[in-house]
PDB file of C-alpha atoms in Angstrom:
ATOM      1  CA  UNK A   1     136.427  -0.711 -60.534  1.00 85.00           C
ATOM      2  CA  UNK A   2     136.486   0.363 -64.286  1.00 89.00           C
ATOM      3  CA  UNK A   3     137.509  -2.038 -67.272  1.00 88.00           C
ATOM      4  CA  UNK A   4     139.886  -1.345 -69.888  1.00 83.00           C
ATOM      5  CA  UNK A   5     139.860  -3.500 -72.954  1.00 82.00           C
ATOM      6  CA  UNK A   6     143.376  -3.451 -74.953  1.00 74.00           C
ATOM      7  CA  UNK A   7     143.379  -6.144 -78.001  1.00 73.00           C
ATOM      8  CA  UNK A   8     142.477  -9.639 -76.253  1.00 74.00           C
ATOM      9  CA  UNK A   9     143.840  -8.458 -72.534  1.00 76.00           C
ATOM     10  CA  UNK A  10     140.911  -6.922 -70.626  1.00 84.00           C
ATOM     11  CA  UNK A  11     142.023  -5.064 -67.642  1.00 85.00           C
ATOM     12  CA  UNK A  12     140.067  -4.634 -63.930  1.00 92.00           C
ATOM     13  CA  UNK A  13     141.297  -1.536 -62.665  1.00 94.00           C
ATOM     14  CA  UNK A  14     140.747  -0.176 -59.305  1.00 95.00           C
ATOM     15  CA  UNK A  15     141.331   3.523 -58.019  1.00 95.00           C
ATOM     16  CA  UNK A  16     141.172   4.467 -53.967  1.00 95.00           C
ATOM     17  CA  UNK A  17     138.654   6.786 -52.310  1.00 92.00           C
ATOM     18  CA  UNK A  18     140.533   8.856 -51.131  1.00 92.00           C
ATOM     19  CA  UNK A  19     143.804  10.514 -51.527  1.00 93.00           C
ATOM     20  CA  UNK A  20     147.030   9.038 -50.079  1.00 96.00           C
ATOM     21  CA  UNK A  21     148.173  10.823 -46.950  1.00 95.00           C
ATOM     22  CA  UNK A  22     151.616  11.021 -47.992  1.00 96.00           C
ATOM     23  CA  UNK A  23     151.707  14.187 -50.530  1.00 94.00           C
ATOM     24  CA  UNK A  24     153.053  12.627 -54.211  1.00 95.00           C
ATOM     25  CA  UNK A  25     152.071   9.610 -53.887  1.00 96.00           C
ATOM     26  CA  UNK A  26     149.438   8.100 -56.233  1.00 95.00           C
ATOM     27  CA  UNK A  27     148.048   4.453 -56.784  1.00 96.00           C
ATOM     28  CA  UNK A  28     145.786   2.560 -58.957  1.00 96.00           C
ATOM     29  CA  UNK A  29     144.984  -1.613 -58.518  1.00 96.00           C
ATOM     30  CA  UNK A  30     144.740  -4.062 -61.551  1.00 93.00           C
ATOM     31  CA  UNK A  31     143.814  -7.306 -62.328  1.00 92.00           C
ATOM     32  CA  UNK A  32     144.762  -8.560 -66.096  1.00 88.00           C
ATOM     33  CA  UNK A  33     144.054 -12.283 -66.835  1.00 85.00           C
ATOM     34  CA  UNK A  34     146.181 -12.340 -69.931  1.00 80.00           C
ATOM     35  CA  UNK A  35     148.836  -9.310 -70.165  1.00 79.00           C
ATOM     36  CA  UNK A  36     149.882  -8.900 -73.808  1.00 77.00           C
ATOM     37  CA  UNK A  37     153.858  -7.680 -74.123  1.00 76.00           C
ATOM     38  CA  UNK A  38     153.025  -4.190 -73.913  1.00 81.00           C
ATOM     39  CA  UNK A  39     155.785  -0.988 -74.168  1.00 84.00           C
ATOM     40  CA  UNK A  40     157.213   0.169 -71.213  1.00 86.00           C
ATOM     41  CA  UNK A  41     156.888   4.215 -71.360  1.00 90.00           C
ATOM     42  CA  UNK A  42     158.924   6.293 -69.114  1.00 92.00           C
ATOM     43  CA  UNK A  43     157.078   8.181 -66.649  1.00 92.00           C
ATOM     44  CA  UNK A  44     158.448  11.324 -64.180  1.00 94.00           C
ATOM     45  CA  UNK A  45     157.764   9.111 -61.234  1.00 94.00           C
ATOM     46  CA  UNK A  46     159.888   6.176 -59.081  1.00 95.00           C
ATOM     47  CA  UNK A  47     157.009   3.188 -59.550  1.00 93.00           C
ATOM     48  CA  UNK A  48     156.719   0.276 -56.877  1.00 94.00           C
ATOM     49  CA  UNK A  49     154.991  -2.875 -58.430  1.00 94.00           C
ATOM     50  CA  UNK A  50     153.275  -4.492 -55.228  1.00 96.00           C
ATOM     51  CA  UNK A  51     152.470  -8.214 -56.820  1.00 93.00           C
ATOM     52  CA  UNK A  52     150.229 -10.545 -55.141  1.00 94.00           C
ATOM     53  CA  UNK A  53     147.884 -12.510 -57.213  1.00 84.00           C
ATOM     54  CA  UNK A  54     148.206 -16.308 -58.503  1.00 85.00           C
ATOM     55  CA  UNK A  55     150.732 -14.631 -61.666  1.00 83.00           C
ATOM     56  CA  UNK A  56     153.318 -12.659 -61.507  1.00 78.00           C
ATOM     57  CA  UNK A  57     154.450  -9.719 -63.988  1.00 82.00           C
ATOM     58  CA  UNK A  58     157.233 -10.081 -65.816  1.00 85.00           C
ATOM     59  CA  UNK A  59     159.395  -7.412 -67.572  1.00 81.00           C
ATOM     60  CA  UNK A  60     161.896  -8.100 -70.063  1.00 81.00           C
ATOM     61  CA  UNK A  61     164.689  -5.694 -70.536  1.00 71.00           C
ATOM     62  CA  UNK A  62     166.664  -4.503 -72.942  1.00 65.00           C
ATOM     63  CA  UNK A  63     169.713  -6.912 -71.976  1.00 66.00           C
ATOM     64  CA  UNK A  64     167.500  -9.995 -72.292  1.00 67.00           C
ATOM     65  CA  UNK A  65     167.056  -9.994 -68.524  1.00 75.00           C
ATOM     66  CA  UNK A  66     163.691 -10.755 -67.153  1.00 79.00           C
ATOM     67  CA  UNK A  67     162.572  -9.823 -63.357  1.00 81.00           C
ATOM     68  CA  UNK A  68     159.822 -11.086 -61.567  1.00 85.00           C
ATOM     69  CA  UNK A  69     157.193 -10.336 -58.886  1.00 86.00           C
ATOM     70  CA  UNK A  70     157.088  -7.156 -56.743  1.00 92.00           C
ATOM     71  CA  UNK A  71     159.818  -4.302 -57.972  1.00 92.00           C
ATOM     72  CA  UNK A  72     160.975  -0.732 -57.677  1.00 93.00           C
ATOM     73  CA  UNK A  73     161.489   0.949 -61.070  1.00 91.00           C
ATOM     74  CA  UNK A  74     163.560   4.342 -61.176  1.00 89.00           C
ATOM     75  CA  UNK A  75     162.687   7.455 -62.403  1.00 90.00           C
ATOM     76  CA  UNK A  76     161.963   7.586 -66.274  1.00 88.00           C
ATOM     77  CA  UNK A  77     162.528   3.669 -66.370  1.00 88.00           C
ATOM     78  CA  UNK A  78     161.887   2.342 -70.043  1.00 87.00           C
ATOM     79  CA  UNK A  79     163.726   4.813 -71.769  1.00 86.00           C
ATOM     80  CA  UNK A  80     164.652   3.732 -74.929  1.00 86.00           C
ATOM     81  CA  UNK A  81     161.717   1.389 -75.833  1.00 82.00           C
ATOM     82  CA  UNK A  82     163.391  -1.772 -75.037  1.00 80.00           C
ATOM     83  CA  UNK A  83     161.255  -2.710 -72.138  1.00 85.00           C
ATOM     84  CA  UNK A  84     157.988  -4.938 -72.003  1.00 84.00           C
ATOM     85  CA  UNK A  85     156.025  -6.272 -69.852  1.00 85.00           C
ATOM     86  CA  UNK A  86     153.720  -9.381 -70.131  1.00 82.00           C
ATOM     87  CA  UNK A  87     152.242 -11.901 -67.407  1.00 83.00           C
ATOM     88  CA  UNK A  88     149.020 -14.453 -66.661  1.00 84.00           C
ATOM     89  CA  UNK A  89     146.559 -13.452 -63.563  1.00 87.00           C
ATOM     90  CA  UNK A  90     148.423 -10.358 -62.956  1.00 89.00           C
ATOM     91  CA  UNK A  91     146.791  -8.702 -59.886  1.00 93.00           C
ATOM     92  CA  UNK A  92     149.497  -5.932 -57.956  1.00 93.00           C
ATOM     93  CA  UNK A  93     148.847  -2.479 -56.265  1.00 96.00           C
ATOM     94  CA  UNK A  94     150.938  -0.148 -58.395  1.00 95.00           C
ATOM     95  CA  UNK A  95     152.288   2.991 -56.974  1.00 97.00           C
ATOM     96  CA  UNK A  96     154.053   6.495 -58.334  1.00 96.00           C
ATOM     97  CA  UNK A  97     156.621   7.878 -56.285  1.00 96.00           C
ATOM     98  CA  UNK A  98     157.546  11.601 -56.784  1.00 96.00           C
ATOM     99  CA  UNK A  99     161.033  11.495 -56.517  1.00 95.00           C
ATOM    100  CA  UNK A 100     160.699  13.656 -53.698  1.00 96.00           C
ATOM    101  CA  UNK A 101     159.548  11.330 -51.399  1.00 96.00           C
ATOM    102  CA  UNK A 102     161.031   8.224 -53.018  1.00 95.00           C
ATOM    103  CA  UNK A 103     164.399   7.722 -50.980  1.00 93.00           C
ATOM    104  CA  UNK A 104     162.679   8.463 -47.953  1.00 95.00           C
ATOM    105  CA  UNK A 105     159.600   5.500 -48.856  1.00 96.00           C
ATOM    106  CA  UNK A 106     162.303   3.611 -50.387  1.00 94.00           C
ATOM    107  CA  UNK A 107     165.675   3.711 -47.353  1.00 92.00           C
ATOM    108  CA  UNK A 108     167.735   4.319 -51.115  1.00 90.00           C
ATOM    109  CA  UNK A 109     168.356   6.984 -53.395  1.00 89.00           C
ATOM    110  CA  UNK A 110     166.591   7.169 -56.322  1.00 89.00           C
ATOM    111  CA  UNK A 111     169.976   7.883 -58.033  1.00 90.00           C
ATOM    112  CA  UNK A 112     170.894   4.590 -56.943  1.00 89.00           C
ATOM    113  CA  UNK A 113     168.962   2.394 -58.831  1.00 85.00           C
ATOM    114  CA  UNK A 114     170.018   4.696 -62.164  1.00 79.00           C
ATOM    115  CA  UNK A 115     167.003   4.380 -64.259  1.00 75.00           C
ATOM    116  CA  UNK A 116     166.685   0.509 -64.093  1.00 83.00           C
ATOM    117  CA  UNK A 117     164.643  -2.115 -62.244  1.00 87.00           C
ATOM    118  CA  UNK A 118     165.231  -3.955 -58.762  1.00 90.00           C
ATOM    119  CA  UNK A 119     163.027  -6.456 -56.760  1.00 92.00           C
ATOM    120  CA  UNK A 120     161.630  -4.915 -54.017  1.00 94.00           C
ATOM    121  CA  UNK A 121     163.302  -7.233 -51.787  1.00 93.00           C
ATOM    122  CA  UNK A 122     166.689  -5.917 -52.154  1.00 93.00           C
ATOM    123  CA  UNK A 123     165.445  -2.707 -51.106  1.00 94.00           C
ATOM    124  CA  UNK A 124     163.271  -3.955 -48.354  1.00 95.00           C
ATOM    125  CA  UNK A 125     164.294  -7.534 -47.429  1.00 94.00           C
ATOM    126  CA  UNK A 126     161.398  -9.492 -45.545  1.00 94.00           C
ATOM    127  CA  UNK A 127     159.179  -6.153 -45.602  1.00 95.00           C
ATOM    128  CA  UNK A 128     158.694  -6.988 -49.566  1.00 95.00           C
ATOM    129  CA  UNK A 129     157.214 -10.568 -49.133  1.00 94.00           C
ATOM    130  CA  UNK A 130     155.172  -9.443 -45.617  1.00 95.00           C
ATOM    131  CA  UNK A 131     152.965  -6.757 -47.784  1.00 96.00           C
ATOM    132  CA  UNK A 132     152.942  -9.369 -50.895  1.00 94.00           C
ATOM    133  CA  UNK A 133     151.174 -12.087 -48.052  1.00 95.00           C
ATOM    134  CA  UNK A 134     148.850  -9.183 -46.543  1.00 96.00           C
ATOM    135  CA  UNK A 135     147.878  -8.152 -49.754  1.00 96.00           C
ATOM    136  CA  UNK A 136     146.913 -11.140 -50.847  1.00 94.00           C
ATOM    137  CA  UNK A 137     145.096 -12.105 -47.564  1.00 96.00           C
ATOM    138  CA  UNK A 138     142.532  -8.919 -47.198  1.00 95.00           C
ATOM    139  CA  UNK A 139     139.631  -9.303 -49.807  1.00 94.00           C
ATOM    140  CA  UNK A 140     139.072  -6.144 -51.338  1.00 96.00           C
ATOM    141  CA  UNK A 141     140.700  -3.101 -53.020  1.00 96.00           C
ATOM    142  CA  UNK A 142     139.690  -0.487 -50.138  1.00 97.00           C
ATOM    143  CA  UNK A 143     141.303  -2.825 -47.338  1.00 97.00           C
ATOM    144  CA  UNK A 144     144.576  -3.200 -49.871  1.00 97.00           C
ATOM    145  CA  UNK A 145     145.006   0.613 -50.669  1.00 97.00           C
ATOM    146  CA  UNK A 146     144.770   1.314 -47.135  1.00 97.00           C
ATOM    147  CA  UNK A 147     147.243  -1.765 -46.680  1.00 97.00           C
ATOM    148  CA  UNK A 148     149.501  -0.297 -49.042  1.00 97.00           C
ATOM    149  CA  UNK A 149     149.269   3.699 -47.661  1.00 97.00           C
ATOM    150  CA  UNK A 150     149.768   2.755 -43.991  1.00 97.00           C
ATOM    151  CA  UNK A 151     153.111   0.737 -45.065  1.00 97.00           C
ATOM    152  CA  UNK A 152     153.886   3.983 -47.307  1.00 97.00           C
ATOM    153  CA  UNK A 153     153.601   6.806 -44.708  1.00 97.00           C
ATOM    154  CA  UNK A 154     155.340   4.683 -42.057  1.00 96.00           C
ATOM    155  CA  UNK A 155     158.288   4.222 -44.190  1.00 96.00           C
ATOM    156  CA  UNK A 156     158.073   8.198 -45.442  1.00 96.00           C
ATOM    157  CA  UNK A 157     157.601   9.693 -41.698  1.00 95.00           C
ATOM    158  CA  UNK A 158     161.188   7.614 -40.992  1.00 92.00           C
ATOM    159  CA  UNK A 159     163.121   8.149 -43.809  1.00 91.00           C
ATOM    160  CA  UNK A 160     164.987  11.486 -44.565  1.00 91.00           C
ATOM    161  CA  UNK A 161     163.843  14.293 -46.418  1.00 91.00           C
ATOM    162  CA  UNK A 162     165.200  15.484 -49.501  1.00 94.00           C
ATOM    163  CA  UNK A 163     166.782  19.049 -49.986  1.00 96.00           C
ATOM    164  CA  UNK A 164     164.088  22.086 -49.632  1.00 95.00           C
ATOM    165  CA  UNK A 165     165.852  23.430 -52.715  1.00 95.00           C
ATOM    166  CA  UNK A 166     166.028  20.659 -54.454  1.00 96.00           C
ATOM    167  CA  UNK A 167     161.955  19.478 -53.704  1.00 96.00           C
ATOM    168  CA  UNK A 168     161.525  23.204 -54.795  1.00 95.00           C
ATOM    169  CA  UNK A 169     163.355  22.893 -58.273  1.00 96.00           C
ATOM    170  CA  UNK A 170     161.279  19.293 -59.085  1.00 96.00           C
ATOM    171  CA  UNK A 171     157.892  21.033 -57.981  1.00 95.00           C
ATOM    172  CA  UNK A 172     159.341  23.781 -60.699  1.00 95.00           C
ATOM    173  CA  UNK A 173     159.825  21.404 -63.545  1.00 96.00           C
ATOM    174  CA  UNK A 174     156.532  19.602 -62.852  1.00 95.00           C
ATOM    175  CA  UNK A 175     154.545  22.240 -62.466  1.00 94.00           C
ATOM    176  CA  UNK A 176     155.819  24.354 -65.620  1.00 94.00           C
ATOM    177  CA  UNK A 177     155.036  20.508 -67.608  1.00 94.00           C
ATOM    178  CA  UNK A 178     158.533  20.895 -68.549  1.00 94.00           C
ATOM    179  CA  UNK A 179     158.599  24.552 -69.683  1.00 91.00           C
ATOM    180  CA  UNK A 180     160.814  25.942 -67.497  1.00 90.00           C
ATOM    181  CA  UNK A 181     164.173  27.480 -67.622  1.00 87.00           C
ATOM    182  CA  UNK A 182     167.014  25.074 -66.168  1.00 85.00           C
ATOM    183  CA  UNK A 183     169.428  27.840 -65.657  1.00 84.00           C
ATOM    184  CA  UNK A 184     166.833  30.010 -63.988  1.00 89.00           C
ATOM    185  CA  UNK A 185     166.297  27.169 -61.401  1.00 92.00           C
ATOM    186  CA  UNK A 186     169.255  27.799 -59.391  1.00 91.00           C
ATOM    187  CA  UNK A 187     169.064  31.523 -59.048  1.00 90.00           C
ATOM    188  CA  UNK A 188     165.289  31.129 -57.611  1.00 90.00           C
ATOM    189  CA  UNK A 189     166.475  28.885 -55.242  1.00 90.00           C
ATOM    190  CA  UNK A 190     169.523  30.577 -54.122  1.00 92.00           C
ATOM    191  CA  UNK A 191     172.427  28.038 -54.711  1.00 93.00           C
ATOM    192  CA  UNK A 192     175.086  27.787 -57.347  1.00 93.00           C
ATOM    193  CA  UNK A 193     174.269  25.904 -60.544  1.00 92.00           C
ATOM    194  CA  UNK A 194     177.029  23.204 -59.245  1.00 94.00           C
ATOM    195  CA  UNK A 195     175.561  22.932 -56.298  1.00 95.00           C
ATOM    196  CA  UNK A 196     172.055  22.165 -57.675  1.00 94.00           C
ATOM    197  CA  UNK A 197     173.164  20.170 -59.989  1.00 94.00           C
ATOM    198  CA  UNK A 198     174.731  17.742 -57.753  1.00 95.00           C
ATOM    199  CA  UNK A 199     172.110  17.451 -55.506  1.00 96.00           C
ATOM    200  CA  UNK A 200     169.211  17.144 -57.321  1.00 96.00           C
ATOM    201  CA  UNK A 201     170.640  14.173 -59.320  1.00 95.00           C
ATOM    202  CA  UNK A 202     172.062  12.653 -55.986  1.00 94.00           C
ATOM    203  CA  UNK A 203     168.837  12.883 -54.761  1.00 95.00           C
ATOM    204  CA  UNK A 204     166.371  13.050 -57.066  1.00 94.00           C
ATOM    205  CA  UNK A 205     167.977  10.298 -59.584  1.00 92.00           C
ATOM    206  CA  UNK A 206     168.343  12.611 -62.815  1.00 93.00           C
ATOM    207  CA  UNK A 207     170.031  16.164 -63.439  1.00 94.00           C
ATOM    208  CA  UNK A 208     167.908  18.808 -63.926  1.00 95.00           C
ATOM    209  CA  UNK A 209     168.151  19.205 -67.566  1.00 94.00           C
ATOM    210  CA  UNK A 210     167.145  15.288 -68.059  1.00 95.00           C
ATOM    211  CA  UNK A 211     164.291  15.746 -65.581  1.00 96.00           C
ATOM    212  CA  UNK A 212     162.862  18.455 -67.638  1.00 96.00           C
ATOM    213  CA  UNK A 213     162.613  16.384 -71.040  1.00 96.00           C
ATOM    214  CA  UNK A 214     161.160  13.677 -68.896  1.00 96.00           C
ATOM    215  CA  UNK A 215     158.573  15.779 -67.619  1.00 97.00           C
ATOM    216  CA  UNK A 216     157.951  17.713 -70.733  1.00 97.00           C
ATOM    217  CA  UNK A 217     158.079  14.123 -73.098  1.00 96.00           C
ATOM    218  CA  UNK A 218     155.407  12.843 -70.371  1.00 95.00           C
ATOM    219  CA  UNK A 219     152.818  16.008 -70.957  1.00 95.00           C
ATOM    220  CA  UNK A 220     153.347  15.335 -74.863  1.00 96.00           C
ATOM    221  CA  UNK A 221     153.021  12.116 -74.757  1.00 95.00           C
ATOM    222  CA  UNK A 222     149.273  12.107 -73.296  1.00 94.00           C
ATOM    223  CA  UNK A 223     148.068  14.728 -75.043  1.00 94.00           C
ATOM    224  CA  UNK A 224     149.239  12.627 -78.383  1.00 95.00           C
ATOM    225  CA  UNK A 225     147.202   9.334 -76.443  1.00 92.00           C
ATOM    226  CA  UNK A 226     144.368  11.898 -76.015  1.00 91.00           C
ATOM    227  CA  UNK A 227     144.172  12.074 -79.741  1.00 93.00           C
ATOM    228  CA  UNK A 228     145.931  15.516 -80.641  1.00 94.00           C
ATOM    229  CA  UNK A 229     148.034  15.953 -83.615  1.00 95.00           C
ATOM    230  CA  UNK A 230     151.862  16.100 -83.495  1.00 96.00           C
ATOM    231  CA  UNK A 231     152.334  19.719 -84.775  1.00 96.00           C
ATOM    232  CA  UNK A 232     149.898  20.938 -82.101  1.00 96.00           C
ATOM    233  CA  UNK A 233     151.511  18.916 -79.480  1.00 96.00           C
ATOM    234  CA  UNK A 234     154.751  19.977 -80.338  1.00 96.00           C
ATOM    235  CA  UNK A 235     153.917  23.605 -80.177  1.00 95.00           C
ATOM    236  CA  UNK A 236     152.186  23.449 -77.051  1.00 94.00           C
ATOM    237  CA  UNK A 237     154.632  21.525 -75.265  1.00 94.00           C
ATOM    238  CA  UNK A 238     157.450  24.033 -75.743  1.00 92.00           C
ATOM    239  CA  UNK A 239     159.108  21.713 -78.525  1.00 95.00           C
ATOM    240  CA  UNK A 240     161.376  23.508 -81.291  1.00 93.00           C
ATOM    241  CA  UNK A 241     158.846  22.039 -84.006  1.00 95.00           C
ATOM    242  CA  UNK A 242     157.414  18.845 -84.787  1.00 96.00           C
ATOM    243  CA  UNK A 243     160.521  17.348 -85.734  1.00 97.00           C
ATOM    244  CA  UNK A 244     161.978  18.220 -82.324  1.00 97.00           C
ATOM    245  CA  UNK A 245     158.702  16.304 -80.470  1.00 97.00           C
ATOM    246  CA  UNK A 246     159.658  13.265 -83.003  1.00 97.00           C
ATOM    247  CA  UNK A 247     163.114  12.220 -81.539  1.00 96.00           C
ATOM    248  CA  UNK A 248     162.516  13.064 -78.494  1.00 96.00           C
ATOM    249  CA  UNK A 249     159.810  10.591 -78.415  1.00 96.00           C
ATOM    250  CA  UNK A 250     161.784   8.047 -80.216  1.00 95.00           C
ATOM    251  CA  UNK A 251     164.715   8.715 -77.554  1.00 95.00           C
ATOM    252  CA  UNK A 252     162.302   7.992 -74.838  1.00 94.00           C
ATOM    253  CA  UNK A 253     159.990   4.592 -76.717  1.00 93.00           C
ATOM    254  CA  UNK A 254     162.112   3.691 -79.979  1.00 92.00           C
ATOM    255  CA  UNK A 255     158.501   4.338 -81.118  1.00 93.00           C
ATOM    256  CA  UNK A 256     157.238   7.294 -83.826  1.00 95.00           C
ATOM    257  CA  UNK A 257     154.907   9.784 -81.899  1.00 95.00           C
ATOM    258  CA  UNK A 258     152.090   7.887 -84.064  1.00 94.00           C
ATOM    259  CA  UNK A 259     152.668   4.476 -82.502  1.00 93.00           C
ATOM    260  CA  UNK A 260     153.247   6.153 -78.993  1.00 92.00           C
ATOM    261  CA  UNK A 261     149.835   7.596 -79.190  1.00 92.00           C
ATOM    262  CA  UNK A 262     147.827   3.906 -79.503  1.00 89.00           C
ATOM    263  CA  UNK A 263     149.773   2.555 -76.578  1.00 87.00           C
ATOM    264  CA  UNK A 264     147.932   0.946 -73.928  1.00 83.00           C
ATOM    265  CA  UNK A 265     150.030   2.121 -70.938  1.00 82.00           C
ATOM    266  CA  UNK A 266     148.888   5.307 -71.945  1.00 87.00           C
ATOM    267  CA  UNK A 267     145.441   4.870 -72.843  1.00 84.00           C
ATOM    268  CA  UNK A 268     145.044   3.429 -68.935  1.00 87.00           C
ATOM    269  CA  UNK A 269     146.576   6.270 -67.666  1.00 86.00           C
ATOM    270  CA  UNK A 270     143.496   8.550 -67.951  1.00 83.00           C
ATOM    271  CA  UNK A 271     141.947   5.398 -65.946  1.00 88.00           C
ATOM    272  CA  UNK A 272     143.969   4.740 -62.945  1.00 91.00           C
ATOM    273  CA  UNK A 273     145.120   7.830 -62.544  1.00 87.00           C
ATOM    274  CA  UNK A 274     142.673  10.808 -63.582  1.00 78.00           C
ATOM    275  CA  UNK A 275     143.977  13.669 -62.477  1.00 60.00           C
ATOM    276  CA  UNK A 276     147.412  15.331 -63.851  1.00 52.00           C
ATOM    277  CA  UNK A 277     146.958  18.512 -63.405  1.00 46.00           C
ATOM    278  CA  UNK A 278     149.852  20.390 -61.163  1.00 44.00           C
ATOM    279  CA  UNK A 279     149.434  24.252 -60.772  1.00 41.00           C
ATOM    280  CA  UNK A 280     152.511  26.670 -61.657  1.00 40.00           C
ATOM    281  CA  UNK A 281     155.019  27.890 -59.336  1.00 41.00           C
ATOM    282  CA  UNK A 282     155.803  31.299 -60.555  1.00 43.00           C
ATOM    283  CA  UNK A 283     158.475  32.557 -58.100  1.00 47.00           C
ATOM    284  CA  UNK A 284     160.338  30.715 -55.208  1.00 52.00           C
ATOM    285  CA  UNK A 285     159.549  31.633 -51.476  1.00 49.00           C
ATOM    286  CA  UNK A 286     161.174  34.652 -50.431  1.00 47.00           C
ATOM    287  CA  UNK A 287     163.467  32.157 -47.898  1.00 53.00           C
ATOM    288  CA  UNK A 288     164.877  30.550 -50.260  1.00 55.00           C
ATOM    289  CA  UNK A 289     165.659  33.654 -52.608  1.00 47.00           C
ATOM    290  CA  UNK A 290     167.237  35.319 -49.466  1.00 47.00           C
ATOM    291  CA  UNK A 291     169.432  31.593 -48.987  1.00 47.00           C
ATOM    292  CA  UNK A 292     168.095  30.680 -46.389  1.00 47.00           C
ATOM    293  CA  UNK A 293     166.926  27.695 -45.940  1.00 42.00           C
ATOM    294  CA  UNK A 294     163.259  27.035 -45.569  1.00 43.00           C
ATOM    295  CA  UNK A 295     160.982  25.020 -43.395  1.00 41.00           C
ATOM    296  CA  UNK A 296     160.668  21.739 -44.524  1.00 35.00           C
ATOM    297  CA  UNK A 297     157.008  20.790 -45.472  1.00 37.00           C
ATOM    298  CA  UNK A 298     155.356  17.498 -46.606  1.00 35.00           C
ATOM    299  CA  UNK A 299     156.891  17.343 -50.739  1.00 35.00           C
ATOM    300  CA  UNK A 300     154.448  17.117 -53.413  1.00 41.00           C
ATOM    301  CA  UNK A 301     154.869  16.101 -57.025  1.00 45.00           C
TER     302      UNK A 301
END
């Protein structure tokens, strides 16, 4: 367990051992005695907020509405900059979903919950308060991760798969860190652009185009946490110029790409979850350029 110090909170965060056996799935633990309101920042990812401690984290939305205890956040939730998040003896398991594998983990769409934020209940019903008790019964981060994974890949081996095509396109944009051509995507996989279109937002949660400024705002945004300058950042990312990197950020925090660079969310990132890196996919499978449709393997981020 590594600590994180952020103004007067001081964060206990815990990483597993070992890697989850369900391919895109990541987690990190943490314990925070006195959670500031921090910024919400949108990340390429469906996030479950396992809660089990004394506290419970609270977000406050943009509409004034404030949720409670374990939830499901959709892809790119926080958009805008409106969301925080604040809480007393906050302990939870939190876990990225790559869309990918998030309706099948979930038994919903990620498209259905549009961006926002739902108690896990409504998605899972008794399941949600059965893992809050079990985590909160075992007595140690290993025992909880492993808690957390075996409920995780039972859920994944019964729910349905997403599209080949469509796991193909995300592992595209995620690779490429944003970079890649959205009208390119549906020639390599061998569908019309309508068709792709539909289904990756059906059952991904986001068209294409919006999943590729995710992706790409996410890169930027770390490397500015990291501590490089905007114009560098900008460049590298594949942004039109500096100003372009500046309202794009501000579309996705309400923050200036200065402020986004001190926030804490960030600056834990590097923490709970080290590794980022996601090699290129230069060409699609010859399958799926032929239309046919592929054998469907375990989806990665």
């Amino acid at each position: 367990m590594r600590t994180f110090t952020y103004g007067a909170a001081v964060w206990d965060v815990a990483c597993p051992q070992q890697p989850s056996r369900v391919a895109g799935v990541s987690m990190a633990g943490f314990r925070v005695r006195d959670l500031d309101a921090l910024r919400m920042i949108p990340h390429p990812a469906v996030t479950l907020l396992l809660d089990f401690g004394a506290g419970s984290p609270v977000l406050d939305g943009a509409s004034g509405r404030q949720q409670r205890g374990s939830l499901v956040a959709g892809l790119g939730f926080g958009a805008g900059g409106a969301v925080r998040t604040w809480g007393e003896n906050v302990e939870c398991v939190q876990v990225r979903l790559s869309p990918v594998i998030a309706r099948a983990v979930l038994g919903a769409s990620p498209a259905d919950l549009d961006g926002a934020v739902v108690p896990l209940g409504d998605l899972w019903g008794r399941e949600a308060s059965r893992i809050r008790e079990r985590l909160g019964d075992v007595p140690s981060w290993r025992e909880r991760f492993a808690l957390t994974d075996a409920l995780l890949a039972r859920r994944h081996e019964a729910g349905p798969p997403v599209d080949p095509e469509v796991a193909w396109a995300w592992r595209r944009i995620v690779g490429s860190r944003g970079a890649v051509r959205v009208d390119g995507l549906a020639d390599e996989v061998g569908w019309s652009r309508k068709r792709l279109w539909s289904r990756f937002r059906s059952q991904l949660g986001l068209p294409p185009k919006s999943a590729v400024k995710l992706v790409r705002f996410d890169h930027a945004a770390h490397r500015l946490a990291a501590g490089d300058g905007a114009a560098r950042v900008a460049a590298d990312a594949g942004y039109a110029d500096q100003s372009h990197l500046h309202r794009d950020v501000m579309a996705f925090t309400g923050a200036t790409p200065a402020t986004v660079a001190g926030e804490a969310f960030l600056a834990v990132d590097d923490i709970a979850w080290p590794s980022r890196g996601t090699p290129a996919w230069p060409h699609a499978p010859r399958d799926l350029r032929a239309g046919r449709r592929p054998e469907v393997r375990r989806p990665m981020l």
